Short mmCIF file of C-alpha atoms in Angstrom, two decimals:
data_model
loop_
_atom_site.label_atom_id
_atom_site.label_comp_id
_atom_site.label_asym_id
_atom_site.label_seq_id
_atom_site.Cartn_x
_atom_site.Cartn_y
_atom_site.Cartn_z
CA UNK A 1 -10.49 6.46 -19.42
CA UNK A 2 -10.54 5.94 -15.56
CA UNK A 3 -13.63 6.60 -13.54
CA UNK A 4 -12.81 7.79 -10.12
CA UNK A 5 -15.18 7.57 -6.67
CA UNK A 6 -14.75 9.51 -3.81
CA UNK A 7 -14.12 6.62 -1.27
CA UNK A 8 -10.91 5.15 -1.60
CA UNK A 9 -8.06 5.45 -4.19
CA UNK A 10 -4.16 4.31 -3.62
CA UNK A 11 -1.20 5.78 -3.73
CA UNK A 12 -0.18 3.39 -6.78
CA UNK A 13 -3.40 4.06 -8.62
CA UNK A 14 -3.03 7.83 -8.64
CA UNK A 15 1.22 7.17 -9.60
CA UNK A 16 -0.01 5.59 -12.64
CA UNK A 17 -3.04 8.14 -13.50
CA UNK A 18 -0.12 10.90 -13.14
CA UNK A 19 2.41 9.47 -14.48
CA UNK A 20 0.91 8.34 -17.80
CA UNK A 21 -1.66 11.47 -18.43
CA UNK A 22 -4.86 8.33 -18.81
CA UNK A 23 -8.18 10.39 -19.41
CA UNK A 24 -10.03 10.44 -16.31
CA UNK A 25 -13.64 11.60 -16.27
CA UNK A 26 -14.65 15.14 -14.74
CA UNK A 27 -16.47 14.19 -12.05
CA UNK A 28 -16.89 15.76 -8.51
CA UNK A 29 -14.98 12.57 -7.60
CA UNK A 30 -12.10 13.26 -10.44
CA UNK A 31 -11.87 17.13 -8.81
CA UNK A 32 -10.95 15.82 -5.06
CA UNK A 33 -8.49 14.08 -6.16
CA UNK A 34 -7.33 16.48 -8.82
CA UNK A 35 -6.66 18.86 -5.96
CA UNK A 36 -4.04 16.43 -4.65
CA UNK A 37 -2.82 15.15 -7.89
CA UNK A 38 -1.75 16.19 -11.45
CA UNK A 39 -5.06 14.85 -13.11
CA UNK A 40 -6.15 14.15 -17.13
CA UNK A 41 -9.49 15.46 -16.51
CA UNK A 42 -11.88 14.52 -19.70
CA UNK A 43 -15.34 14.97 -20.23
CA UNK A 44 -15.81 12.56 -22.77
CA UNK A 45 -15.18 8.78 -24.05
CA UNK A 46 -13.23 8.87 -26.93
CA UNK A 47 -14.40 6.11 -29.86
CA UNK A 48 -13.01 3.04 -28.92
CA UNK A 49 -11.15 4.19 -25.87
CA UNK A 50 -11.43 1.51 -23.40
CA UNK A 51 -13.11 2.48 -19.64
CA UNK A 52 -12.32 1.00 -15.97
CA UNK A 53 -13.57 1.79 -12.70
CA UNK A 54 -12.31 1.72 -9.13
CA UNK A 55 -15.77 1.32 -7.61
CA UNK A 56 -19.60 1.17 -9.12
CA UNK A 57 -20.44 4.08 -7.68
CA UNK A 58 -20.82 5.93 -11.22
CA UNK A 59 -21.90 3.19 -13.16
CA UNK A 60 -24.77 5.61 -14.35
CA UNK A 61 -22.13 8.91 -15.56
CA UNK A 62 -20.33 5.81 -17.51
CA UNK A 63 -24.18 4.44 -18.70
CA UNK A 64 -23.73 8.12 -20.55
CA UNK A 65 -20.98 8.09 -22.34
CA UNK A 66 -19.96 4.39 -22.68
CA UNK A 67 -20.82 2.20 -26.24
CA UNK A 68 -24.45 0.26 -25.92
CA UNK A 69 -22.86 -3.03 -25.28
CA UNK A 70 -21.18 -2.34 -22.18
CA UNK A 71 -23.96 -0.53 -21.05
CA UNK A 72 -25.69 -3.69 -21.79
CA UNK A 73 -23.08 -5.83 -20.00
CA UNK A 74 -23.34 -3.48 -16.72
CA UNK A 75 -26.89 -4.18 -16.58
CA UNK A 76 -26.40 -7.66 -16.94
CA UNK A 77 -23.55 -8.16 -13.89
CA UNK A 78 -25.75 -5.59 -11.26
CA UNK A 79 -28.63 -8.09 -12.02
CA UNK A 80 -27.94 -11.09 -10.43
CA UNK A 81 -30.87 -12.83 -11.03
CA UNK A 82 -31.05 -11.43 -14.86
CA UNK A 83 -26.85 -13.23 -14.45
CA UNK A 84 -28.64 -16.46 -13.32
CA UNK A 85 -30.95 -16.61 -15.60
CA UNK A 86 -28.92 -16.06 -19.14
CA UNK A 87 -26.70 -18.78 -17.69
CA UNK A 88 -29.49 -21.22 -16.85
CA UNK A 89 -28.04 -23.20 -20.03
CA UNK A 90 -24.85 -24.07 -18.19
CA UNK A 91 -25.93 -24.81 -15.04
CA UNK A 92 -29.54 -26.03 -15.14
CA UNK A 93 -29.45 -27.64 -11.92
CA UNK A 94 -29.11 -24.73 -10.21
CA UNK A 95 -31.84 -22.98 -8.29
CA UNK A 96 -32.71 -19.40 -7.52
CA UNK A 97 -35.40 -16.92 -7.53
CA UNK A 98 -35.63 -13.30 -6.80
CA UNK A 99 -37.83 -11.95 -5.03
CA UNK A 100 -38.85 -8.40 -3.08
CA UNK A 101 -38.42 -7.39 0.23
CA UNK A 102 -41.63 -7.82 1.49
CA UNK A 103 -42.44 -10.66 -0.58
CA UNK A 104 -39.29 -12.06 1.33
CA UNK A 105 -41.05 -11.65 4.60
CA UNK A 106 -43.99 -13.15 3.73
CA UNK A 107 -42.07 -16.86 1.84
CA UNK A 108 -43.28 -19.64 3.62
CA UNK A 109 -39.65 -21.20 5.03
CA UNK A 110 -41.31 -25.00 5.08
CA UNK A 111 -41.15 -24.82 1.44
CA UNK A 112 -37.38 -23.23 1.07
CA UNK A 113 -35.16 -26.29 -0.13
CA UNK A 114 -31.89 -25.57 2.18
CA UNK A 115 -29.34 -24.78 1.88
CA UNK A 116 -29.96 -21.60 0.45
CA UNK A 117 -27.67 -18.07 0.46
CA UNK A 118 -30.25 -14.75 0.32
CA UNK A 119 -28.44 -11.22 -0.48
CA UNK A 120 -29.60 -8.54 -2.36
CA UNK A 121 -29.97 -8.24 -6.34
CA UNK A 122 -27.51 -5.78 -6.71
CA UNK A 123 -25.03 -6.05 -3.35
CA UNK A 124 -21.24 -4.99 -2.58
CA UNK A 125 -18.77 -6.29 0.02
CA UNK A 126 -20.29 -9.43 1.73
CA UNK A 127 -22.87 -6.76 2.37
CA UNK A 128 -26.08 -8.57 3.33
CA UNK A 129 -25.26 -11.87 2.74
CA UNK A 130 -26.93 -15.05 4.68
CA UNK A 131 -25.97 -18.51 4.25
CA UNK A 132 -29.70 -20.13 5.88
CA UNK A 133 -29.23 -23.70 6.83
CA UNK A 134 -32.80 -24.33 7.91
CA UNK A 135 -35.84 -22.84 8.78
CA UNK A 136 -34.43 -21.34 11.95
CA UNK A 137 -31.88 -19.44 9.90
CA UNK A 138 -34.44 -18.14 7.96
CA UNK A 139 -36.79 -16.24 10.50
CA UNK A 140 -33.47 -14.85 11.86
CA UNK A 141 -31.59 -13.66 8.39
CA UNK A 142 -35.08 -11.88 7.95
CA UNK A 143 -35.66 -10.10 10.99
CA UNK A 144 -32.10 -9.61 10.39
CA UNK A 145 -32.26 -7.71 6.84
CA UNK A 146 -35.86 -6.10 7.90
CA UNK A 147 -33.41 -4.21 10.91
CA UNK A 148 -30.44 -3.85 9.19
CA UNK A 149 -30.64 -3.45 5.47
CA UNK A 150 -31.58 0.71 5.46
CA UNK A 151 -27.72 0.36 6.40
CA UNK A 152 -26.54 -1.07 3.82
CA UNK A 153 -26.74 2.16 1.62
CA UNK A 154 -24.72 4.47 4.61
CA UNK A 155 -21.59 4.37 1.90
CA UNK A 156 -22.87 3.68 -1.13
CA UNK A 157 -25.41 4.27 -3.62
CA UNK A 158 -28.11 2.17 -5.16
CA UNK A 159 -26.19 1.40 -7.86
CA UNK A 160 -23.67 -0.60 -5.64
CA UNK A 161 -26.03 -1.79 -2.91
CA UNK A 162 -29.69 -1.74 -3.12
CA UNK A 163 -32.34 -3.51 -0.29
CA UNK A 164 -35.59 -3.38 -2.60
CA UNK A 165 -34.79 -6.49 -4.38
CA UNK A 166 -33.36 -9.71 -3.02
CA UNK A 167 -32.41 -12.98 -4.50
CA UNK A 168 -32.60 -17.08 -2.98
CA UNK A 169 -30.06 -19.40 -4.29
CA UNK A 170 -28.60 -22.61 -3.61
CA UNK A 171 -26.06 -22.39 -1.46
CA UNK A 172 -22.54 -23.36 -3.29
CA UNK A 173 -20.23 -26.13 -1.48
CA UNK A 174 -16.51 -25.51 -2.68
CA UNK A 175 -13.54 -23.45 -2.30
CA UNK A 176 -13.93 -19.69 -3.04
CA UNK A 177 -11.80 -17.61 -5.52
CA UNK A 178 -12.17 -14.61 -6.93
CA UNK A 179 -11.27 -13.82 -10.70
CA UNK A 180 -9.46 -10.23 -11.96
CA UNK A 181 -9.74 -10.87 -15.40
CA UNK A 182 -10.76 -8.62 -18.68
CA UNK A 183 -12.13 -9.93 -21.95
CA UNK A 184 -10.58 -8.55 -25.09
CA UNK A 185 -11.94 -7.41 -27.78
CA UNK A 186 -12.10 -10.59 -29.43
CA UNK A 187 -14.10 -11.64 -26.20
CA UNK A 188 -10.92 -14.15 -25.07
CA UNK A 189 -10.39 -13.77 -21.76
CA UNK A 190 -7.00 -12.67 -20.42
CA UNK A 191 -6.32 -13.34 -16.48
CA UNK A 192 -4.43 -10.74 -14.17
CA UNK A 193 -4.94 -13.01 -11.12
CA UNK A 194 -6.45 -15.57 -9.15
CA UNK A 195 -7.22 -14.62 -4.95
CA UNK A 196 -8.32 -17.48 -2.93
CA UNK A 197 -10.69 -16.06 -0.62
CA UNK A 198 -10.46 -17.78 2.95
CA UNK A 199 -13.33 -17.82 5.35
CA UNK A 200 -13.18 -18.92 9.34
CA UNK A 201 -16.34 -21.20 9.11
CA UNK A 202 -18.90 -22.30 7.07
CA UNK A 203 -20.91 -19.59 8.31
CA UNK A 204 -18.41 -17.00 7.76
CA UNK A 205 -19.42 -14.81 4.75
CA UNK A 206 -16.57 -11.80 5.26
CA UNK A 207 -14.38 -10.28 2.83
CA UNK A 208 -11.38 -10.89 6.04
CA UNK A 209 -8.82 -12.80 3.96
CA UNK A 210 -7.60 -13.27 0.15
CA UNK A 211 -4.43 -14.56 -0.95
CA UNK A 212 -2.61 -15.06 -4.09
CA UNK A 213 0.04 -17.76 -4.83
CA UNK A 214 2.09 -19.99 -7.50
CA UNK A 215 -0.04 -22.59 -5.87
CA UNK A 216 -2.82 -21.06 -6.35
CA UNK A 217 -2.36 -19.93 -10.27
CA UNK A 218 -0.91 -23.86 -11.02
CA UNK A 219 -3.64 -25.42 -9.65
CA UNK A 220 -6.87 -23.16 -10.80
CA UNK A 221 -5.93 -21.12 -14.10
CA UNK A 222 -6.66 -23.71 -17.33
CA UNK A 223 -9.58 -23.86 -14.92
CA UNK A 224 -11.14 -20.83 -14.30
CA UNK A 225 -10.04 -19.30 -18.60
CA UNK A 226 -12.00 -22.31 -19.36
CA UNK A 227 -14.91 -21.09 -17.31
CA UNK A 228 -14.44 -17.15 -19.25
CA UNK A 229 -14.63 -18.69 -22.19
CA UNK A 230 -17.50 -21.04 -21.48
CA UNK A 231 -19.76 -18.52 -19.74
CA UNK A 232 -18.85 -15.92 -22.02
CA UNK A 233 -20.17 -17.60 -25.40
CA UNK A 234 -23.25 -16.88 -23.72
CA UNK A 235 -22.35 -13.43 -21.89
CA UNK A 236 -20.83 -11.77 -25.58
CA UNK A 237 -18.98 -9.62 -23.62
CA UNK A 238 -16.38 -7.64 -25.25
CA UNK A 239 -13.33 -4.74 -23.82
CA UNK A 240 -14.88 -5.28 -20.37
CA UNK A 241 -12.69 -5.64 -17.19
CA UNK A 242 -14.82 -8.31 -14.59
CA UNK A 243 -14.05 -9.08 -11.03
CA UNK A 244 -15.65 -12.29 -10.99
CA UNK A 245 -16.10 -14.27 -7.54
CA UNK A 246 -16.60 -18.63 -8.08
CA UNK A 247 -16.75 -21.19 -5.86
CA UNK A 248 -15.26 -24.39 -7.17
CA UNK A 249 -16.71 -27.67 -5.92
CA UNK A 250 -15.47 -31.11 -4.78
CA UNK A 251 -15.61 -32.29 -8.55
CA UNK A 252 -13.99 -29.37 -10.21
CA UNK A 253 -16.83 -28.00 -11.85
CA UNK A 254 -16.80 -24.27 -11.19
CA UNK A 255 -19.99 -22.54 -10.04
CA UNK A 256 -20.12 -18.25 -10.44
CA UNK A 257 -21.46 -16.49 -7.61
CA UNK A 258 -21.34 -12.88 -9.27
CA UNK A 259 -19.77 -10.67 -11.73
CA UNK A 260 -18.58 -7.41 -10.94
CA UNK A 261 -18.69 -4.98 -13.75
CA UNK A 262 -16.02 -2.46 -14.89
CA UNK A 263 -13.57 -2.80 -12.15
CA UNK A 264 -11.20 -5.62 -10.73
CA UNK A 265 -10.75 -6.31 -6.85
CA UNK A 266 -12.92 -3.31 -5.39
CA UNK A 267 -11.58 -0.34 -3.06
CA UNK A 268 -7.98 -0.35 -4.86
CA UNK A 269 -7.40 -4.06 -3.70
CA UNK A 270 -6.36 -5.08 -7.39
CA UNK A 271 -3.14 -3.71 -6.41
CA UNK A 272 -2.10 -7.24 -4.32
CA UNK A 273 -1.25 -8.02 -8.32
CA UNK A 274 1.15 -5.38 -8.18
CA UNK A 275 2.75 -6.71 -4.63
CA UNK A 276 2.14 -9.76 -5.73
CA UNK A 277 3.16 -9.91 -9.69
CA UNK A 278 4.58 -6.72 -10.57
CA UNK A 279 2.12 -5.85 -12.72
CA UNK A 280 -0.64 -3.35 -12.70
CA UNK A 281 -4.33 -4.75 -13.89
CA UNK A 282 -5.41 -1.66 -15.01
CA UNK A 283 -2.86 -0.63 -16.94
CA UNK A 284 -3.05 -4.29 -18.66
CA UNK A 285 -6.93 -3.81 -19.34
CA UNK A 286 -6.08 -0.01 -21.08
CA UNK A 287 -3.08 -0.85 -23.05
CA UNK A 288 -4.61 -4.69 -23.95
CA UNK A 289 -1.61 -6.49 -22.72
CA UNK A 290 -1.23 -9.47 -20.49
CA UNK A 291 1.25 -11.44 -18.01
CA UNK A 292 3.83 -13.18 -18.86
CA UNK A 293 2.69 -15.89 -16.08
CA UNK A 294 5.60 -18.64 -16.68
CA UNK A 295 7.93 -15.97 -16.18
CA UNK A 296 6.44 -13.81 -13.58
CA UNK A 297 5.02 -17.15 -11.56
CA UNK A 298 8.93 -18.66 -12.14
CA UNK A 299 10.72 -17.36 -8.80
CA UNK A 300 7.76 -17.55 -6.60
CA UNK A 301 7.48 -21.28 -5.02
CA UNK A 302 6.48 -21.24 -1.37
CA UNK A 303 5.34 -17.84 -0.99
CA UNK A 304 1.67 -16.39 -0.51
CA UNK A 305 0.91 -12.62 -1.01
CA UNK A 306 -2.07 -11.34 1.65
CA UNK A 307 -4.85 -9.02 1.87
CA UNK A 308 -6.63 -8.61 4.63
CA UNK A 309 -9.66 -6.67 5.18
CA UNK A 310 -10.02 -5.96 9.05
CA UNK A 311 -13.68 -5.52 10.37
CA UNK A 312 -15.37 -6.24 12.83
CA UNK A 313 -19.61 -7.84 12.95
CA UNK A 314 -21.57 -5.29 14.74
CA UNK A 315 -19.05 -2.32 15.76
CA UNK A 316 -20.24 0.80 16.07
CA UNK A 317 -17.90 3.37 14.17
CA UNK A 318 -20.01 5.86 15.66
CA UNK A 319 -18.30 5.56 19.25
CA UNK A 320 -15.34 6.84 20.44
CA UNK A 321 -12.36 4.31 19.98
CA UNK A 322 -8.82 3.78 19.04
CA UNK A 323 -7.46 1.08 16.62
CA UNK A 324 -3.53 -0.59 17.41
CA UNK A 325 -2.82 -0.57 13.53
CA UNK A 326 1.16 -1.35 14.50
CA UNK A 327 0.21 -4.53 16.64
CA UNK A 328 -1.80 -5.70 13.61
CA UNK A 329 0.76 -5.64 11.61
CA UNK A 330 3.23 -7.38 13.82
CA UNK A 331 1.59 -10.24 13.73
CA UNK A 332 2.63 -10.65 9.93
CA UNK A 333 6.73 -11.25 9.35
CA UNK A 334 6.32 -9.01 5.80
CA UNK A 335 4.15 -6.44 5.39
CA UNK A 336 4.01 -4.66 2.24
CA UNK A 337 1.42 -1.93 2.73
CA UNK A 338 -1.18 -0.51 5.12
CA UNK A 339 -3.57 1.25 4.31
CA UNK A 340 -6.22 3.16 7.00
CA UNK A 341 -9.61 3.63 6.55
CA UNK A 342 -12.59 5.14 7.95
CA UNK A 343 -14.35 2.77 9.61
CA UNK A 344 -17.76 4.95 9.48
CA UNK A 345 -17.75 5.33 5.57
CA UNK A 346 -15.36 2.39 4.10
CA UNK A 347 -16.68 -0.56 6.34
CA UNK A 348 -13.34 -1.21 8.03
CA UNK A 349 -10.49 -0.35 9.97
CA UNK A 350 -7.60 -0.70 7.55
CA UNK A 351 -6.64 -2.70 4.46
CA UNK A 352 -3.14 -4.90 5.11
CA UNK A 353 -1.23 -6.45 1.95
CA UNK A 354 1.48 -9.30 3.27
CA UNK A 355 3.98 -12.01 2.10
CA UNK A 356 4.04 -15.26 3.60
CA UNK A 357 6.03 -18.17 3.72
CA UNK A 358 3.09 -20.95 3.01
CA UNK A 359 4.80 -23.06 5.04
CA UNK A 360 4.64 -19.59 8.15
CA UNK A 361 -0.01 -19.79 7.41
CA UNK A 362 -1.01 -20.90 10.35
CA UNK A 363 1.60 -18.96 12.40
CA UNK A 364 0.83 -15.60 10.61
CA UNK A 365 -2.86 -15.56 8.64
CA UNK A 366 -5.11 -18.03 10.94
CA UNK A 367 -5.17 -16.00 13.58
CA UNK A 368 -5.97 -13.02 11.76
CA UNK A 369 -8.66 -14.98 10.01
CA UNK A 370 -10.38 -15.70 13.11
CA UNK A 371 -9.59 -12.66 15.52
CA UNK A 372 -12.51 -10.76 16.76
CA UNK A 373 -10.08 -7.90 16.70
CA UNK A 374 -10.83 -6.79 20.47
CA UNK A 375 -7.39 -6.71 21.39
CA UNK A 376 -6.83 -3.94 18.80
CA UNK A 377 -9.40 -1.88 19.84
CA UNK A 378 -9.61 0.50 22.91
CA UNK A 379 -12.48 2.85 23.81
CA UNK A 380 -11.57 5.75 26.03
CA UNK A 381 -13.34 5.58 29.34
CA UNK A 382 -16.71 7.49 29.76
CA UNK A 383 -16.24 11.24 31.24
CA UNK A 384 -18.24 11.10 34.07
CA UNK A 385 -21.21 13.72 34.31
CA UNK A 386 -20.65 16.98 35.27
CA UNK A 387 -22.41 17.03 39.23
CA UNK A 388 -23.25 20.51 38.89
CA UNK A 389 -25.81 19.19 36.24
CA UNK A 390 -27.65 17.17 38.66
#
């Protein structure tokens, strides 16, 4: 069964739901999409039927119909502090603590062992994440949280992001990756994609650029599969899809950042696997199949498949503007798909999926990663006030 939300559902997913007749949970979001597509709406989950969501907006509804072990797994993933505690045997030297928003403001910054990361215990889309390297930055982060945290839930409910509780944890040095995977009914991990997450600099926390490639898969597959197997010896997940964010230290140690339950890359960005490798991750999970990776990767040398999320810090979507999507796409040699978004509700201008030769990284992807996006944004001139009103 699929659980849809009203924010974004790709044509690729809707095509799959129409052709497969996969059950879709009958809620308001599904009814909205059913006005455009022929969907198989269902009120209940059948015994033994697998369930997956496009986002975490309707986890409360899911918990009303899913098995108790699935509900337990959802709760554990959504509470980052509880997940850290569950994995403490594997990471005994990793420090963390949770606190309320009020307690965060009252903490003595001189007592913090920098660097740390401050973030909501329940979060999504890099909202409210603050790398803090010294006492001065601590004051800045706490002040910014106090000023802006109420805005984080403007497009999401408290299942997705919540500004009531925060996690303060060790800053992890290393390369960042995101994994789309699921645990089968025996608890064994099935890898569906590995995204490398690129940043403009050390303090960047944006979701601007993810990519996958044969080079990344060859270098990271065995390590990430072993990591998923190791953590599940403590977690005990079964028949459960996850999107996991991790960092790999210079010594090769994999340290988890967060586990996102019952879904793959959000807002249908898991479709990167379809564009890159030719398989639909959600179909693999629902049908309990796995990619034939040697065959899939055989002809993929030297190619990167990028997912670019164009969003701008401090952007005010309530001010009239235009965005030049064509100009943004023309910076790339082979655009696979452009998905235009509503910034006010979805927090970005668009998603771009692109195929890029790895030897053209600096020419094509690096400029977009570092861009302020000002070259694509135009504001209409403000009208002069009516002199008759003076």
